[in-house]
CSV table of C-alpha atoms and ligand atoms in Angstrom, one decimal:
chain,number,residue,atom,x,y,z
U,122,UNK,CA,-20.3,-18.4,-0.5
U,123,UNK,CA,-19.4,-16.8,-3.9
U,124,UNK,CA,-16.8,-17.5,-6.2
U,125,UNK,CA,-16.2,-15.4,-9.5
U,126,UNK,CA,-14.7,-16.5,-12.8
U,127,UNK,CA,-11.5,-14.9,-13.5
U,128,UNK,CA,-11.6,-16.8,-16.3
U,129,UNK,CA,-13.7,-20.0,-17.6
U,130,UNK,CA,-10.7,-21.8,-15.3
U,131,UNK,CA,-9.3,-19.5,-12.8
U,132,UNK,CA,-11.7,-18.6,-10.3
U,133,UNK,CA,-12.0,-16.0,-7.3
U,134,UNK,CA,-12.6,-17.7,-3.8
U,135,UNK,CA,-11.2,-14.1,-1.5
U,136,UNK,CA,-13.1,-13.0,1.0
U,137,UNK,CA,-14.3,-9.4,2.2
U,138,UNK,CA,-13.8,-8.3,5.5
U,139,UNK,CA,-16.0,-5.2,6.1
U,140,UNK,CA,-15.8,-5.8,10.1
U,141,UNK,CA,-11.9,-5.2,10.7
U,142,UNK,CA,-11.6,-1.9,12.7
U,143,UNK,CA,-7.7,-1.7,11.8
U,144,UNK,CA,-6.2,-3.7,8.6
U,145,UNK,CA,-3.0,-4.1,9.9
U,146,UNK,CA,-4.1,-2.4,13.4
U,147,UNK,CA,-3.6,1.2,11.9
U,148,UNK,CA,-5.1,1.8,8.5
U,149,UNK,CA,-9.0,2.7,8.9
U,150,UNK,CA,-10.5,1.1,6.1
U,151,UNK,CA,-14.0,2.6,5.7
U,152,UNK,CA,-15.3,-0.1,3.0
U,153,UNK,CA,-14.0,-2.9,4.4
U,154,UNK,CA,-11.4,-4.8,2.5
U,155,UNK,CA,-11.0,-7.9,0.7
U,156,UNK,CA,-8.2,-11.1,0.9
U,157,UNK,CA,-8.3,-12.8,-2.1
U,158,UNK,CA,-7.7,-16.2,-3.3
U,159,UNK,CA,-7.9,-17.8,-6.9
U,160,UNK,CA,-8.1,-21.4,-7.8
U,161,UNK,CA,-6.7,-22.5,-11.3
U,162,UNK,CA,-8.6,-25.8,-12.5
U,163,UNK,CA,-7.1,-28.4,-14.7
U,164,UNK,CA,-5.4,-31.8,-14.3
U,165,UNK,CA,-3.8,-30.1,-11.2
U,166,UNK,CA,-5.4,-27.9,-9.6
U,167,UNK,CA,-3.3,-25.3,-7.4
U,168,UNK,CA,-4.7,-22.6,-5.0
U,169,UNK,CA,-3.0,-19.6,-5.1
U,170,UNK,CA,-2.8,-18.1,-1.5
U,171,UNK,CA,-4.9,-18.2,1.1
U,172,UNK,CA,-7.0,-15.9,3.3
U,173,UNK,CA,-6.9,-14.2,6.8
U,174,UNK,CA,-7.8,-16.3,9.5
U,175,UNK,CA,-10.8,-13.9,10.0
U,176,UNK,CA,-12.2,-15.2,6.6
U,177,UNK,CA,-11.5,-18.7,7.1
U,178,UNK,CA,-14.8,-20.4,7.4
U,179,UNK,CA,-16.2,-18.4,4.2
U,180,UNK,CA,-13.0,-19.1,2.3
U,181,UNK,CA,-13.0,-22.9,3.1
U,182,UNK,CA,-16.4,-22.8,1.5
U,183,UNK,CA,-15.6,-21.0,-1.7
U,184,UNK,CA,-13.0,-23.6,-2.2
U,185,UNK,CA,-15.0,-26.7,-2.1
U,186,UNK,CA,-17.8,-24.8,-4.1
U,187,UNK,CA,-14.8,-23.9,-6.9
U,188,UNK,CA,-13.4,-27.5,-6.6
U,189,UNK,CA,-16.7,-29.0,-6.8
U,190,UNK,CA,-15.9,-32.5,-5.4
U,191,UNK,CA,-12.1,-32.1,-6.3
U,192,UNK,CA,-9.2,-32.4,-4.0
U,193,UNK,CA,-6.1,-29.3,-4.7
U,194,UNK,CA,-3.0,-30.5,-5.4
U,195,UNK,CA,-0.9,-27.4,-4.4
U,196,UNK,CA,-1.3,-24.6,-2.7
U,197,UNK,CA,0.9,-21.9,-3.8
U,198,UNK,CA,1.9,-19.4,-1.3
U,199,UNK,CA,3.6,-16.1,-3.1
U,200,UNK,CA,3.0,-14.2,0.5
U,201,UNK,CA,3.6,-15.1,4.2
U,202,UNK,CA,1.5,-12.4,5.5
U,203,UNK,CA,-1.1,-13.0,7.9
U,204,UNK,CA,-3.3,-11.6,6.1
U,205,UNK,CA,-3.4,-14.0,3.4
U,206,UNK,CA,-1.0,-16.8,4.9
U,207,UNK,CA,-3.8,-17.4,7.9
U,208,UNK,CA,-5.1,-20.9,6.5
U,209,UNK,CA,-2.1,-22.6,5.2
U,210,UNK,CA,-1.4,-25.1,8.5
U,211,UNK,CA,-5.7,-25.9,8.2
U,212,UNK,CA,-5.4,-26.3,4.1
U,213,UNK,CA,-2.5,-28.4,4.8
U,214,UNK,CA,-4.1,-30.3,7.5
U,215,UNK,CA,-7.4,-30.8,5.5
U,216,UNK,CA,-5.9,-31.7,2.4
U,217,UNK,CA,-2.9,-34.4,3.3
U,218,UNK,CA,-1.9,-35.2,-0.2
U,219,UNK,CA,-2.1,-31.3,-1.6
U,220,UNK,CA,1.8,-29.4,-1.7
U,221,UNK,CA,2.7,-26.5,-0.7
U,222,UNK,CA,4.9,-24.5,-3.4
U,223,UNK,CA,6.8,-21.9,-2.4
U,224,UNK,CA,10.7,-20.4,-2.2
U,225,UNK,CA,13.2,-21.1,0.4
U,226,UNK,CA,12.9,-17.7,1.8
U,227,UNK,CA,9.3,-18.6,2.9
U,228,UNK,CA,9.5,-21.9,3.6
U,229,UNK,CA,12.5,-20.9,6.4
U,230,UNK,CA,9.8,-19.0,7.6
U,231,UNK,CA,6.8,-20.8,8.3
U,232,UNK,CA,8.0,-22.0,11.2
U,233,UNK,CA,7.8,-19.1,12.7
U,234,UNK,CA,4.2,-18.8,12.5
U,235,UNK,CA,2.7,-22.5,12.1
U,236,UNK,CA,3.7,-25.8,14.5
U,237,UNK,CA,2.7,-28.2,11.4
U,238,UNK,CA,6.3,-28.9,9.6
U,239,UNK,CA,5.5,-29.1,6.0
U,240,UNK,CA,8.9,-29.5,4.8
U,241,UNK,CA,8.5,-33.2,3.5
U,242,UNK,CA,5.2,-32.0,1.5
U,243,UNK,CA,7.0,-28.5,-0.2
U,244,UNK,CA,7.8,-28.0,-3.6
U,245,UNK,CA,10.7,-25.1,-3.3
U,246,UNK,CA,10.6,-22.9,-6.2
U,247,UNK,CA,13.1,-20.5,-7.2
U,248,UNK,CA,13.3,-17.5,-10.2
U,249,UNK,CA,11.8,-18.6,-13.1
U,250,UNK,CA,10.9,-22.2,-12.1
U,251,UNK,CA,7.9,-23.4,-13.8
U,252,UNK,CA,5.5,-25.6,-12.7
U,253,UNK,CA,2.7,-27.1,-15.0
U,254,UNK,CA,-1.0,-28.2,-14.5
U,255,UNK,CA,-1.5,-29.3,-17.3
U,256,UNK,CA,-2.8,-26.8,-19.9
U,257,UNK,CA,-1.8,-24.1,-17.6
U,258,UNK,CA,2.1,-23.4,-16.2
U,259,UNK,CA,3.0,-21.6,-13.9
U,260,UNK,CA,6.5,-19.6,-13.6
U,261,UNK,CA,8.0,-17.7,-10.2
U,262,UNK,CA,9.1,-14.7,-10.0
U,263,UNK,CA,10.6,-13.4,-6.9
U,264,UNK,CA,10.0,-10.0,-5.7
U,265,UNK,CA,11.7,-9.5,-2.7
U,266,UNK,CA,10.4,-6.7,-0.2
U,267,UNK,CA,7.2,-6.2,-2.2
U,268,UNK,CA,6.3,-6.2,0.5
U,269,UNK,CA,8.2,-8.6,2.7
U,270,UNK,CA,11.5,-10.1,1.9
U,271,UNK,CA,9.6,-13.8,0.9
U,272,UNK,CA,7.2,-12.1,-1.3
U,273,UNK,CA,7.1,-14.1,-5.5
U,274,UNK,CA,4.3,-13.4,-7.9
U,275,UNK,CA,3.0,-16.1,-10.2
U,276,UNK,CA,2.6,-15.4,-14.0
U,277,UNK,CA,0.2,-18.2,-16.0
U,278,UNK,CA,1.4,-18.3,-19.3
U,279,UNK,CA,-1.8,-19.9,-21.1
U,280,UNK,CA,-4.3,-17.6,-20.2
U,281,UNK,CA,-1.5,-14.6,-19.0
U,282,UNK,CA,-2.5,-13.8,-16.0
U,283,UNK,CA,0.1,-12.3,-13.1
U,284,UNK,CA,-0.8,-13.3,-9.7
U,285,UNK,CA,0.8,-10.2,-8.2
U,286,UNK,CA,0.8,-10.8,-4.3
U,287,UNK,CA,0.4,-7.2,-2.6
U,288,UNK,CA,1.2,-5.3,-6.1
U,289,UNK,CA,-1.8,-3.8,-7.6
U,290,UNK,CA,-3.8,-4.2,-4.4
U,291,UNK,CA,-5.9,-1.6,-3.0
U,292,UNK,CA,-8.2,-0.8,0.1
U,293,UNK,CA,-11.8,-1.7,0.1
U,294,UNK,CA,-14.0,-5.0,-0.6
U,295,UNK,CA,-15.0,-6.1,-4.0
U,296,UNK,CA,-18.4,-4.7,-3.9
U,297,UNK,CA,-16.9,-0.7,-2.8
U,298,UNK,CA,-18.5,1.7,-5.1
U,299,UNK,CA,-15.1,3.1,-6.0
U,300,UNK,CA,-12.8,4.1,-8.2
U,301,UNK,CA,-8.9,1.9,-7.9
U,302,UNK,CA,-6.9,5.0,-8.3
U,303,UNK,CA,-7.7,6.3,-5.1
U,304,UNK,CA,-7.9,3.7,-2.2
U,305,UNK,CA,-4.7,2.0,-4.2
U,306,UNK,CA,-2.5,5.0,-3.9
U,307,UNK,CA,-3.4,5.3,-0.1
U,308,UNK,CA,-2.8,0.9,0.2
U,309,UNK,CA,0.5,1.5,-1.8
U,310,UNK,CA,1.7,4.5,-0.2
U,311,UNK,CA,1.3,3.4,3.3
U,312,UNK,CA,2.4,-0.5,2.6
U,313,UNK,CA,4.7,-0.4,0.2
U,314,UNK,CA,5.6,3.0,-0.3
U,315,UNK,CA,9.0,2.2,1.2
U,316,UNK,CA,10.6,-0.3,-1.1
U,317,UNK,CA,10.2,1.8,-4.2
U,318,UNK,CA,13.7,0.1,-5.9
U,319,UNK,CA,11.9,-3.3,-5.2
U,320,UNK,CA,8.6,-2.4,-7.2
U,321,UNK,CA,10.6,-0.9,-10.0
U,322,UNK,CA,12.5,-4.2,-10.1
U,323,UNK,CA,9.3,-5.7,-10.4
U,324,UNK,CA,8.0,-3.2,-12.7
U,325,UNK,CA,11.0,-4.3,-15.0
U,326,UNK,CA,10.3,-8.3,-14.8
U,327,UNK,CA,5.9,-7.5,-15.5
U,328,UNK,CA,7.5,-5.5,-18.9
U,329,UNK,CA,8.7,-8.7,-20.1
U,330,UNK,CA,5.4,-10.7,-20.0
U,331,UNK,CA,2.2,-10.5,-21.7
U,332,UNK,CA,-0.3,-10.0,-19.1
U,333,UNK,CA,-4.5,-9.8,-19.6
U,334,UNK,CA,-5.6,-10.0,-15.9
U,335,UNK,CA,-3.8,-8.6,-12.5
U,336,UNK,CA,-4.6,-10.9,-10.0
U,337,UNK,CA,-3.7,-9.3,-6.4
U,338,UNK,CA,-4.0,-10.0,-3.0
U,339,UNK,CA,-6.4,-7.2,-2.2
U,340,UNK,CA,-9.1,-5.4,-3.9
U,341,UNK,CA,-10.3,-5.9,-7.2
U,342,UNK,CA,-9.0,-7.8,-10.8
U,343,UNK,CA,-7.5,-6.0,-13.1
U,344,UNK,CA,-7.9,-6.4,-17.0
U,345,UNK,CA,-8.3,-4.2,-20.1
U,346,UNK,CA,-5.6,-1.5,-20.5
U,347,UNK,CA,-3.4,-2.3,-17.8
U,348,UNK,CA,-1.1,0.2,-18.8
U,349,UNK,CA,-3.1,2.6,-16.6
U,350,UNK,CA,-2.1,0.5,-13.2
U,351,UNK,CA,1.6,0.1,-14.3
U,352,UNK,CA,1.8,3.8,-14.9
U,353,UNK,CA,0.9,4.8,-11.0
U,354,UNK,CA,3.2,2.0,-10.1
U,355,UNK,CA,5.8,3.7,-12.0
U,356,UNK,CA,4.8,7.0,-10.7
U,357,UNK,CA,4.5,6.2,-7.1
U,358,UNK,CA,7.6,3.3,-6.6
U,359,UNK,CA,9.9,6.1,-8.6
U,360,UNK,CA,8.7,8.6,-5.8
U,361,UNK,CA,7.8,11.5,-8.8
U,362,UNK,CA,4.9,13.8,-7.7
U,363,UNK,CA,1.6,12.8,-9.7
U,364,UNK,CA,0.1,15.7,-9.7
U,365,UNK,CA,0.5,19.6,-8.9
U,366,UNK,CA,-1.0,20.7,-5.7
U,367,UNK,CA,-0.5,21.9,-2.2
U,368,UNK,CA,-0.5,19.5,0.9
U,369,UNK,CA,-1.1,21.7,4.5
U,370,UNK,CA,-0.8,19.1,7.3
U,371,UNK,CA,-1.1,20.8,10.5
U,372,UNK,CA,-0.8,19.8,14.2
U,373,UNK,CA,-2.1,22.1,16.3
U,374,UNK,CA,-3.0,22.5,19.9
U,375,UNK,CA,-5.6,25.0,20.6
U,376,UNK,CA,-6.4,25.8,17.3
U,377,UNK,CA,-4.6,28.9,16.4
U,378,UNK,CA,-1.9,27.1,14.1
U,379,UNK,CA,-4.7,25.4,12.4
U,380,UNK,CA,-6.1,29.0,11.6
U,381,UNK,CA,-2.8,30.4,10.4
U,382,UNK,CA,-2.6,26.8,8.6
U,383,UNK,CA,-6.2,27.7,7.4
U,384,UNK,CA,-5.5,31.4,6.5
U,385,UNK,CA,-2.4,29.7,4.4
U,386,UNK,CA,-5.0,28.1,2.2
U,387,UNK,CA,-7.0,30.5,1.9
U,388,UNK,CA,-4.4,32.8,0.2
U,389,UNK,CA,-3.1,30.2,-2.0
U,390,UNK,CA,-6.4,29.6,-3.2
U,391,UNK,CA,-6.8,33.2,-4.0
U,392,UNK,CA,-3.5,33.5,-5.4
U,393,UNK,CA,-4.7,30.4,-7.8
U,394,UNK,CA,-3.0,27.2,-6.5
U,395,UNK,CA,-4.7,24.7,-8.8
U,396,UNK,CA,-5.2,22.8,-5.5
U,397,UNK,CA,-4.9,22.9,-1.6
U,398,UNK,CA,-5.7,19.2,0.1
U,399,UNK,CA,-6.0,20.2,3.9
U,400,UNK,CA,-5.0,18.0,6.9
U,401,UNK,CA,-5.3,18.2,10.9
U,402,UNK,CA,-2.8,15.9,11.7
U,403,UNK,CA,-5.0,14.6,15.0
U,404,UNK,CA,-8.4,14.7,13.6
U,405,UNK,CA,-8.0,13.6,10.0
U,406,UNK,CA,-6.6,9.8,8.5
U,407,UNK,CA,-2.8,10.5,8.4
U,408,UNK,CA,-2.4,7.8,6.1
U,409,UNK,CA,-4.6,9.9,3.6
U,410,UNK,CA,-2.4,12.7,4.6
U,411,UNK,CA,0.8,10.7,3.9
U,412,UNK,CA,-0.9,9.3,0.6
U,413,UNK,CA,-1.6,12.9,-0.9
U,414,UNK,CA,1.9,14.1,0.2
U,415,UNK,CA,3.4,11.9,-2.2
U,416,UNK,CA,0.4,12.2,-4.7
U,417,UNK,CA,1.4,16.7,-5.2
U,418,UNK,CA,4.3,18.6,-5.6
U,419,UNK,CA,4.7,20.9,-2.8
U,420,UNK,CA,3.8,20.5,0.7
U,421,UNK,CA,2.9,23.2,3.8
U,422,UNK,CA,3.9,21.5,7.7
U,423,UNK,CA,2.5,23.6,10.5
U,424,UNK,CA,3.6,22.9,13.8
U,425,UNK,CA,3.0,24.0,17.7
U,426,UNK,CA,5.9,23.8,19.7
U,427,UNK,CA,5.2,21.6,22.4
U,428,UNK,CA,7.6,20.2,25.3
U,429,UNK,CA,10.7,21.8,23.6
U,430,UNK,CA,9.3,19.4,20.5
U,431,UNK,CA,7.0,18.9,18.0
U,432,UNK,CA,3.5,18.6,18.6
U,433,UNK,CA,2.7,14.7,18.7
U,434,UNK,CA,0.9,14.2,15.2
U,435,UNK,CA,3.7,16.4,13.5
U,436,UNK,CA,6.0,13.8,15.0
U,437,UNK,CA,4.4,11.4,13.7
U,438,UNK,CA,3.7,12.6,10.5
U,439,UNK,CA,7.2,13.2,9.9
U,440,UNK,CA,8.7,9.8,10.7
U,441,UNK,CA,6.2,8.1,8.3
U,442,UNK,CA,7.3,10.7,5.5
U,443,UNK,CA,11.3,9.8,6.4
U,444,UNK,CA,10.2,5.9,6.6
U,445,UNK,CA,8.4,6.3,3.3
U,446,UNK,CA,11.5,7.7,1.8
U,447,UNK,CA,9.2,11.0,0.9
U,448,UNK,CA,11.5,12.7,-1.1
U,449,UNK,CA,11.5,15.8,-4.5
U,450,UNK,CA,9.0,17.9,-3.5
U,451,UNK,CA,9.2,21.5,-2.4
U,452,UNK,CA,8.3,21.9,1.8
U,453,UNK,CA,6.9,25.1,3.8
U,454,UNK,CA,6.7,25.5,7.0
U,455,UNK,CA,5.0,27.4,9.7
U,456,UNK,CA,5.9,27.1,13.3
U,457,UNK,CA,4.2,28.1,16.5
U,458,UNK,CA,5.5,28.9,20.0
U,459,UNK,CA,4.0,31.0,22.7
U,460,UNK,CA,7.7,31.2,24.2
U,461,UNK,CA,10.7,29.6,22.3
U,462,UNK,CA,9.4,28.5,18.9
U,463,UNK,CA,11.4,25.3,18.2
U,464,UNK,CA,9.0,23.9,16.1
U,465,UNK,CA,10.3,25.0,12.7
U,466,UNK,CA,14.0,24.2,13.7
U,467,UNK,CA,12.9,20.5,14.5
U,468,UNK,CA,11.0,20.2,10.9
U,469,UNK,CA,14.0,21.7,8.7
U,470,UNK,CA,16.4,19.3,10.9
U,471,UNK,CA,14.2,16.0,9.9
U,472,UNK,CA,13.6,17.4,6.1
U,473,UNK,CA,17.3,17.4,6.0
U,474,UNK,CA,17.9,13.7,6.3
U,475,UNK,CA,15.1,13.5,2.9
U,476,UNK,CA,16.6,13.5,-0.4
U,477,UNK,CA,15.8,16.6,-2.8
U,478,UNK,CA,13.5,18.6,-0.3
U,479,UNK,CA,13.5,22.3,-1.7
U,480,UNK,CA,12.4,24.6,1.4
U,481,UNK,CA,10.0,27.2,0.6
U,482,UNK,CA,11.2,30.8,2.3
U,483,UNK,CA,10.1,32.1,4.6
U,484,UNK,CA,9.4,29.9,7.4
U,485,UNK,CA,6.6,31.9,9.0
U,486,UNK,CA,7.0,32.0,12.8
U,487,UNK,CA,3.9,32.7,15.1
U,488,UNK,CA,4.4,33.6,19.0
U,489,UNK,CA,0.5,32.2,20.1
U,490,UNK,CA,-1.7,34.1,17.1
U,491,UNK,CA,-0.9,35.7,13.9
U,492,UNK,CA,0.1,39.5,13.8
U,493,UNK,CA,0.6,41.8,10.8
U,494,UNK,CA,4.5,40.3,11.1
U,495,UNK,CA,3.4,36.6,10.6
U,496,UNK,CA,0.5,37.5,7.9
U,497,UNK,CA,3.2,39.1,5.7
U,498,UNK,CA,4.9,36.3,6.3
U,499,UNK,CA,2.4,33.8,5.1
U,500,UNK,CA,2.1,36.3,1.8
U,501,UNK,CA,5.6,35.5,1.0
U,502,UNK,CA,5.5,31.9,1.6
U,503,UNK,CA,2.4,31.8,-0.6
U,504,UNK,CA,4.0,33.6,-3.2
U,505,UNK,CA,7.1,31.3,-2.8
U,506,UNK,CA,5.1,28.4,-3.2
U,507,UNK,CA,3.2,29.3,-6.3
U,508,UNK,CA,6.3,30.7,-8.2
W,69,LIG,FE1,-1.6,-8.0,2.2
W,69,LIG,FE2,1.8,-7.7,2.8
W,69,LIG,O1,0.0,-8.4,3.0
């Protein structure tokens, strides 16, 4: 059991999950990761959210212990996601007298995943609606696709804090030993990486409130100087490059595109590229790939030609950069194929469908292993890349 004051009346009641292979059955999530929940106390007391079904028992408990003898009176959900909408039907059924407060959007939704109908016990909410608890109120804010199209956040005006849904949420349980920046970028990237208009919108509603703590749906509180957090989220929803440096994602099938990938990195270095972040696309976490393309400036794809395509991972790698709307940054590319290299053809015809992509010249070809021809090559696309 542990519950943690957010302040002397909002408490933490989330739970870690350090046991999940996949959070959301692709995203490896080496120290765990957390689904939280906060209760605000006063003459009402409303929950805001609940957990994953795979934290329900521990999440139950936290509740009673924050409660302490109490019954909840609402149960706010700002996000139908399983991950943190997988104990509203048993809240509902162990508390018959608590509401559920949501917007329509939701609400038309539940069905979908729960058998309970809790339409006679919902209070529908809509932008700006407020909702009091006595010394507290509450007021909705929708924020459509952030990260589903039902998605609101909830901003508490006494003590100013912004119950943000998935905004401001990041990999990892409470306890990790790590720094936001990092594990956020790689949540936001791969989650919500997509709807960058629909954070900005957000972005533009959070300026006009006073906020002390960022409540989110994953990962840690945030307080202090916020303006640290809401500058990433700039950064990242407005798809600018946060830093300079060199992304090499290969995918390679018997190893001698990953050495001319390799031997690509090597000269950039020595030519003074402030930085080189190296990925095999079938070996390394291509989400961490995906989050550092959009974290630098200029990126390197290296491809085999396989099956008159692109080597699997490549594939792949490419269709979550074109989902993620990766876009303004400056692309090599290095191709590979032992008969009829297709490889770089294939890359330049899905960069073209990305706004602002600036290719770097040449695009080095390789026929099976590099030659004097394809070395020279890799010179001039080092010096291309660093001028
Ligand atoms: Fe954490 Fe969109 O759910």
């Amino acid at each position: 059991m542990k519950t943690i004051n957010v302040t002397d009346t909002v408490q933490y009641i989330g739970v870690d999950d350090k046991t999940i292979d996949l959070f959301e059955s692709q995203y490896v999530v080496p120290n765990g990761v957390s689904y939280n929940s906060y209760v605000i106390l006063d003459e009402k007391t409303a929950v805001m959210d609940s957990v994953d079904a795979r934290g329900t028992k521990e999440w139950f408990a936290n509740l009673e212990h924050a409660l302490d003898g109490r019954t909840p009176d609402y149960l706010v959900v700002n996000h139908l996601e399983p991950d943190h909408a997988g104990n509203i039907q048993r809240f509902m059924e162990k508390y018959p007298k608590a509401q559920l407060v949501t917007n329509q959007r939701a609400l038309s939704m539940l069905p979908q995943f729960f058998s309970m109908d809790m339409s006679g016990r919902s209070v529908v909410v809509k932008e700006g609606d407020e909702l009091s608890l006595g010394s507290h109120l509450l007021t909705f804010v929708m924020a459509p696709m952030v990260h589903w199209p039902e998605v609101m956040v909830t901003y508490e005006k006494t003590e100013k804090v912004l119950f943000s849904a998935d905004a401001f949420g990041k990999f990892g349980a409470l306890d990790a030993d790590e720094a936001w920046t990092c594990e956020a970028r790689r949540y936001f990237i791969n989650i919500v990486g997509k709807y960058g208009a629909q954070v900005q919108a957000l972005l533009k509603k959070a300026k006009e409130l006073d906020i002390r703590f960022i409540c989110p749906l994953h990962g840690p509180v945030l307080s202090g100087d916020l303006s640290v957090y809401l500058e990433k989220y700039d950064i990242w929803s407005s798809y600018r490059p946060e830093d300079e440096g060199i992304v090499i994602a290969c995918a390679s099938v018997h190893g001698n595109t990953k050495a001319a990938a390799k031997e690509l990195a090597a000269i950039l270095e020595e030519k003074g590229a402030k930085k080189v972040s190296f990925f095999d696309l079938a070996r390394d976490d291509m989400a961490e790939a995906l989050e550092d393309a959009f974290r630098y400036d200029k990126m390197v794809l290296a491809s085999t030609t396989y099956d008159a395509g692109l080597f699997p991972g490549m594939e792949s790698f490419l269709a979550r950069l074109k989902s993620k709307n990766y876009q303004k940054r400056t692309v090599g590319l290095i191709e590979n194929g032992s008969w009829a290299p297709m490889a770089g053809k294939l890359m330049k015809d899905c960069l073209s469908q990305m706004k602002e992509i600036t290719l770097a010249e040449p695009v080095v070809t390789i026929k099976s292993t590099l030659n004097a021809q394809s070395r020279e090559q890799l010179e001039q696309l080092a010096d291309a890349l660093l001028n």
